[in-house]
XYZ file of C-alpha atoms in Angstrom:
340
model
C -12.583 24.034 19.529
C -13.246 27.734 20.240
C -10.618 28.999 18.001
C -12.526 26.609 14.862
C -15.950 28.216 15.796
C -14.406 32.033 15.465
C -12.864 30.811 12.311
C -16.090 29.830 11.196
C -17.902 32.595 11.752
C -15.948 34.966 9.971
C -14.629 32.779 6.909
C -16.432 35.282 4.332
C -14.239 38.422 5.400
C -11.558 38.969 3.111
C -9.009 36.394 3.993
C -5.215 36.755 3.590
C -2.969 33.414 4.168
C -0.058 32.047 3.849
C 0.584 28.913 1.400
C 1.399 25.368 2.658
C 4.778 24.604 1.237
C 6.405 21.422 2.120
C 9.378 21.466 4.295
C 8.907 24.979 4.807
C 5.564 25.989 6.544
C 6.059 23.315 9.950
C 5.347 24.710 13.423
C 8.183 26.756 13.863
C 7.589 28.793 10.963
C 4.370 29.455 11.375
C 5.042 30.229 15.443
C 7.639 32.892 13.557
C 5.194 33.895 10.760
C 1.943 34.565 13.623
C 4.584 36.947 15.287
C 4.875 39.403 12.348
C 0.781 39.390 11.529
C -2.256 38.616 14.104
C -4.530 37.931 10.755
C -3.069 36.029 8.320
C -4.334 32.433 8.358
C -1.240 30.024 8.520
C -0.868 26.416 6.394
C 0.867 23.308 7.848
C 2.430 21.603 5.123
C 0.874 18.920 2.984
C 0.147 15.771 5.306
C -1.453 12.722 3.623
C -3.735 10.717 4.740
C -1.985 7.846 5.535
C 0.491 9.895 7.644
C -2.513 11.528 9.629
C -4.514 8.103 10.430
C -1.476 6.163 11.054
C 1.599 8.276 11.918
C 2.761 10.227 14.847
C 0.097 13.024 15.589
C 1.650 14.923 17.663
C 4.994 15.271 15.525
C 2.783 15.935 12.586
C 0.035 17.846 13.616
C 1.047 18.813 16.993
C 0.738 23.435 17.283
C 0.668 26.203 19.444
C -2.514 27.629 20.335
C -0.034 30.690 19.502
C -0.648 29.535 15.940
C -4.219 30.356 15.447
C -5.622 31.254 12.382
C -4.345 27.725 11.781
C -5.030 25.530 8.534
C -4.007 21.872 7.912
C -3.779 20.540 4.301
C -4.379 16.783 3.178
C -3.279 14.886 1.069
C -5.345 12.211 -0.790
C -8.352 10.907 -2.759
C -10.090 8.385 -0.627
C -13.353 10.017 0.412
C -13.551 7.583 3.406
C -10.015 7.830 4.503
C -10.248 11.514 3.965
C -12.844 12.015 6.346
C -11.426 10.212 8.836
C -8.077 12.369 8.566
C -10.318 15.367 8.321
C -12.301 14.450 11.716
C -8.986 13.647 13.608
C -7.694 17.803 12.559
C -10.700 18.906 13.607
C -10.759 17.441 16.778
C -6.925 18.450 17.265
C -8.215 22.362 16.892
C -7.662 23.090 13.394
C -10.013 25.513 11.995
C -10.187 24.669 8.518
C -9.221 21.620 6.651
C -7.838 21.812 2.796
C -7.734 19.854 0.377
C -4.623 19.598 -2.084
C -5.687 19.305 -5.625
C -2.640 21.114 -7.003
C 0.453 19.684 -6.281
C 2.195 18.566 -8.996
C 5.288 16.488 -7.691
C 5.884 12.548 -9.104
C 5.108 11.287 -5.683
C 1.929 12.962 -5.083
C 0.582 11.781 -8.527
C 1.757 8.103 -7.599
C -0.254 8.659 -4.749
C -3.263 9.605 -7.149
C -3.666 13.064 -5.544
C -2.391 16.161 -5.710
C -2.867 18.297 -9.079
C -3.919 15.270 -11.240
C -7.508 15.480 -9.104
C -8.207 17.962 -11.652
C -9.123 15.265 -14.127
C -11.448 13.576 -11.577
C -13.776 16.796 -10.524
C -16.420 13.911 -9.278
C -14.193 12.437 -6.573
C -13.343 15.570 -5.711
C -16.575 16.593 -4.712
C -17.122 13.322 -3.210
C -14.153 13.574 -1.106
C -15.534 17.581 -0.296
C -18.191 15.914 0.703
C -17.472 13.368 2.977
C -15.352 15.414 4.742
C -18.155 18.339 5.337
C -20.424 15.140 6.790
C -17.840 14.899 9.714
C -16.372 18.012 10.693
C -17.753 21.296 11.298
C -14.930 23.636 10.285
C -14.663 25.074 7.142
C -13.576 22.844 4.055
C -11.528 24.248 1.052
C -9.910 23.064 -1.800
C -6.489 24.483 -3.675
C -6.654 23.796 -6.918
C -4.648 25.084 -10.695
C -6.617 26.708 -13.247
C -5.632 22.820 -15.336
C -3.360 20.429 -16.161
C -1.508 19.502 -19.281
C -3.726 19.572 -22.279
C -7.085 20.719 -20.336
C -9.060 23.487 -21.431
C -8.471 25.762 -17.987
C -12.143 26.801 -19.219
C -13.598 24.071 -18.792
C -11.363 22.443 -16.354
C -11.980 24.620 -13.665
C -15.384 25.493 -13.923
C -15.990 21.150 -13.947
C -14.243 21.041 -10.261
C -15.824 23.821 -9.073
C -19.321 23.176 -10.230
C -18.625 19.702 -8.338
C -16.868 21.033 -4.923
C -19.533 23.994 -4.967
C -22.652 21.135 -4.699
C -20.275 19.450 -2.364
C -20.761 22.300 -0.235
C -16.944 23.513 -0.017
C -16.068 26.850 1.713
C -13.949 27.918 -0.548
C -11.542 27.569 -3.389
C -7.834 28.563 -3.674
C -6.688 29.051 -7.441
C -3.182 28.903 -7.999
C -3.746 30.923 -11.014
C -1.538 28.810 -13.617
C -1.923 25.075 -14.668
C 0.304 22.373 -13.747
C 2.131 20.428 -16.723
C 2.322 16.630 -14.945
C 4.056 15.707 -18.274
C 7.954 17.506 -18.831
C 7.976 20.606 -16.191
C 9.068 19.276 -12.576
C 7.228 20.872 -9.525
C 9.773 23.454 -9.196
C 9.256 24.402 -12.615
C 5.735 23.699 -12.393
C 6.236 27.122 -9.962
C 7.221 29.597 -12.288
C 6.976 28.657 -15.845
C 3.240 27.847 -17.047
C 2.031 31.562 -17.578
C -0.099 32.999 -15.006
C -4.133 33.626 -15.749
C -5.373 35.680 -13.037
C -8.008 36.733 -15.739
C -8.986 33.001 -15.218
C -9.760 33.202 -11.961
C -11.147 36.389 -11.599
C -14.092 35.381 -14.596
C -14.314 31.988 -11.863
C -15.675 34.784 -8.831
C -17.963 36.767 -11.488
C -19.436 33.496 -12.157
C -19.819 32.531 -8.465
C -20.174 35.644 -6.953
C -21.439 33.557 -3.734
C -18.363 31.411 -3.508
C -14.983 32.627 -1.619
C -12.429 32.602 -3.847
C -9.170 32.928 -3.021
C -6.083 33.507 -5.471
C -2.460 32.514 -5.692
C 0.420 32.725 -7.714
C 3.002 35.500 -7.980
C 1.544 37.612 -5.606
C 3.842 39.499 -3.806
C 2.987 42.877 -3.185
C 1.091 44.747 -0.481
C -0.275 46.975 -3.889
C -0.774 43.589 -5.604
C -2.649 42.602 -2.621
C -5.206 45.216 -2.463
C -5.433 45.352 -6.482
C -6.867 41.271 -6.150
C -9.019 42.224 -3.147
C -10.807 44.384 -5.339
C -12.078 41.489 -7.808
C -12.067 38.451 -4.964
C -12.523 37.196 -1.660
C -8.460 36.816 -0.755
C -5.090 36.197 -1.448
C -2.790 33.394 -0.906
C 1.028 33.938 -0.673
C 4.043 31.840 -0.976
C 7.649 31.907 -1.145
C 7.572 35.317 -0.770
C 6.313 35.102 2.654
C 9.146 32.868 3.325
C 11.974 34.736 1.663
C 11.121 37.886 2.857
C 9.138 37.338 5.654
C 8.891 41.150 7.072
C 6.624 41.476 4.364
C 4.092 40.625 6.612
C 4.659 43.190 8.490
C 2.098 44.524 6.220
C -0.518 42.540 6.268
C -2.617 43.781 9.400
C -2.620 47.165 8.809
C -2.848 47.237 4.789
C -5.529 44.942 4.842
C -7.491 45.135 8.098
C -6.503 48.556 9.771
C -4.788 47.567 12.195
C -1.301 47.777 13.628
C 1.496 44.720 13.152
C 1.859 42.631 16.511
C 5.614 43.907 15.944
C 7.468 47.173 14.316
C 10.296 45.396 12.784
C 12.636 42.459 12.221
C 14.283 43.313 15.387
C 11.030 43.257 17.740
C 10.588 40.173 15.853
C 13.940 38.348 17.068
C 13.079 39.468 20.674
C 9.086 38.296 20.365
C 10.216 34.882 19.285
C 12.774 34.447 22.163
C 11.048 32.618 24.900
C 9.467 30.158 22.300
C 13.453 29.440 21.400
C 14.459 28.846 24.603
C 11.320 26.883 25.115
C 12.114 24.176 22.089
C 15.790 24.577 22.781
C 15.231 23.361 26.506
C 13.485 20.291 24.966
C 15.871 19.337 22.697
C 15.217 21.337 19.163
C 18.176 22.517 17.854
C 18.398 25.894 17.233
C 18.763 25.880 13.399
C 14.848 24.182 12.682
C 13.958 27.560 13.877
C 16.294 29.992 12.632
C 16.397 28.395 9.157
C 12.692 29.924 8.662
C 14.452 33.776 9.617
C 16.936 33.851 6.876
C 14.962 35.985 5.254
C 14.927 38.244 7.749
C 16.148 42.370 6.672
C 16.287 41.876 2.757
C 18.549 44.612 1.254
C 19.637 45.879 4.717
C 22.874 46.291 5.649
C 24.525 43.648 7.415
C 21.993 40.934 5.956
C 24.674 38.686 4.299
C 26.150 38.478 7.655
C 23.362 38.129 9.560
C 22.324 34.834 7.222
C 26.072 33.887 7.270
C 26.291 33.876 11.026
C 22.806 32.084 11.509
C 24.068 29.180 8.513
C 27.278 28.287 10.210
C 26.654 28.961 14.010
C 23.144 28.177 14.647
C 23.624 24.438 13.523
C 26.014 23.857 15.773
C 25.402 21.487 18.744
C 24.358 23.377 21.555
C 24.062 26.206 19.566
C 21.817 28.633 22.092
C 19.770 32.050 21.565
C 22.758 34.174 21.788
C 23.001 33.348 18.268
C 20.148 34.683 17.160
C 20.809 37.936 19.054
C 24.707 37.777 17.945
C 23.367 37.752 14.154
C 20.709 40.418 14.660
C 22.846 42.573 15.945
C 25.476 42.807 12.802
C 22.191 44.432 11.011
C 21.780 46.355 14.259
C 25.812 47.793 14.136
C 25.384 47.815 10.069
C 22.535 50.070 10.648
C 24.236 52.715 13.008
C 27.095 52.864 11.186
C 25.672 53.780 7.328
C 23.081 56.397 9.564
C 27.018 57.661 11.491
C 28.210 57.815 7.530
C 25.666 59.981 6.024
């Protein structure tokens, strides 16, 4: 429990993460993602509470102690059940425990959690607060500015005024609402109009509360420009589709130099843990799927996803894929600097 207790202490410094996204953010990305920045504070993907009482632990929750700044996200809206999941992450080493009021998928809502929490701010903070009587790692929430036909005035400031005498930790805005009714989660992504004005009034009206915004960030300059008015910033798919953009994060944000210098130290850095997984039976493509995005607008990227796509799911498909397909940006590279 170490790593929870360093989280703890500094959870008010400036905080940059990376979202949970289901099927996307399991341990193998984030093993991938810690490689490219020491600071950012990784997400497992949304696990309910059901799956966390009752299902396999270690296949769902199981991480590397390489993994550390490391979140986990529930699902759910039992308080009781809630703080039972929440106690078993804690004990696992998880240093802060989240709580998904945003999601706006048909199977969360059927679950009666997820984004439609916004129209029950009281359980909520009841569920906030059960879970702060049993662990003693931080506890956040990720919320939308609304839903549907709610006010995002009023509707946020309701579920924060209840998670803040909860005691939560911290809120993460996704900075748009979610439209349960006609717009399908990935639509719920990109349509509804971003309000970062929403959330930045939110911190000037609890200047003692971390917030934390997401939603179309992408940029090392948008970065800063939302550090200025908050507490953090939460990415997404960018992270995943061009994840060298980390590469940024320690040393725009913090000062300090990225664990790695490229793409390329990247592939080499992750090695072992390949031949570690591969040597117990994980085929190579669950970990090269999350590298795809690997050298965006380089030369020799459409072969270097091509090669990974058809070779690396192959049975007994071994690390000399990996290097095979870094090494057509490699060539790629030489040649264009030969050319000019």
């Amino acid at each position: 429990m170490t790593m929870a207790k360093e989280n703890t202490s500094n959870f008010n410094r400036f905080r940059f993460s990376v979202a949970p996204m289901m099927d996307w953010t399991d341990r193998h990305c984030r093993f991938f993602h810690r490689i490219l920045s020491r600071r950012a504070l990784l997400y497992t993907e949304m696990l309910t509470t059901g799956a966390v009482i009752h299902g396999d632990r270690q296949r769902l929750l199981g991480f590397s102690g390489h993994e550390h700044p490391v979140a986990v996200q529930l699902g759910g809206s039992n308080p009781k059940d809630l703080a039972i999941a929440a106690r078993i992450c804690a004990d696992l080493g998880y240093g802060e425990i989240n709580l998904n009021v945003g999601c706006p998928s048909d199977r969360v809502q059927e679950g009666r959690f997820g984004a439609c929490l916004m129209a029950e701010p009281e359980l909520v903070g009841e569920s906030v607060a059960a879970m702060k009587a049993v662990v003693d790692v931080p506890v956040t929430v990720k919320c939308r500015i609304g839903i549907d036909e709610q006010d995002p005035e009023l509707a946020l400031d309701r579920l924060t005024a209840s998670v803040r005498a909860a005691g939560v930790d911290a809120l993460i805005v996704h900075a748009r609402k979610a439209w349960l009714k006609g717009l399908s989660p990935r639509e719920n992504r990109d349509i509804p109009p971003l309000d970062y004005d929403r959330v930045y009034r939110l911190k000037a009206a609890n200047p003692d509360l971390v917030v934390v915004i997401n939603g179309g960030v992408k940029t090392p300059t948008e970065w800063r420009g939302h550090c200025e008015r908050l507490d953090g910033v939460m990415i997404g798919r960018e992270a995943y589709q061009n994840p060298e953009i980390l590469l940024a994060v320690d040393h725009v944000l913090f000062g300090e130099a990225a664990p790695v210098a490229d793409g390329f130290e990247a592939i080499e850095a992750i090695a072992p843990y390949v031949e570690a997984q591969l040597a117990h039976g994980v085929r190579l493509s669950s970990i090269t799927r999350h590298m795809i995005g690997l050298f965006p607008g380089r030369s020799g990227a459409r072969l270097f996803r091509r090669h990974l796509a058809t070779e690396a799911v192959k049975p007994g498909a071994g690390l000399n894929v990996l290097f095979d397909a870094g090494a057509f940006v490699r060539r790629a590279g030489e040649e264009r600097a030969q050319a000019a």
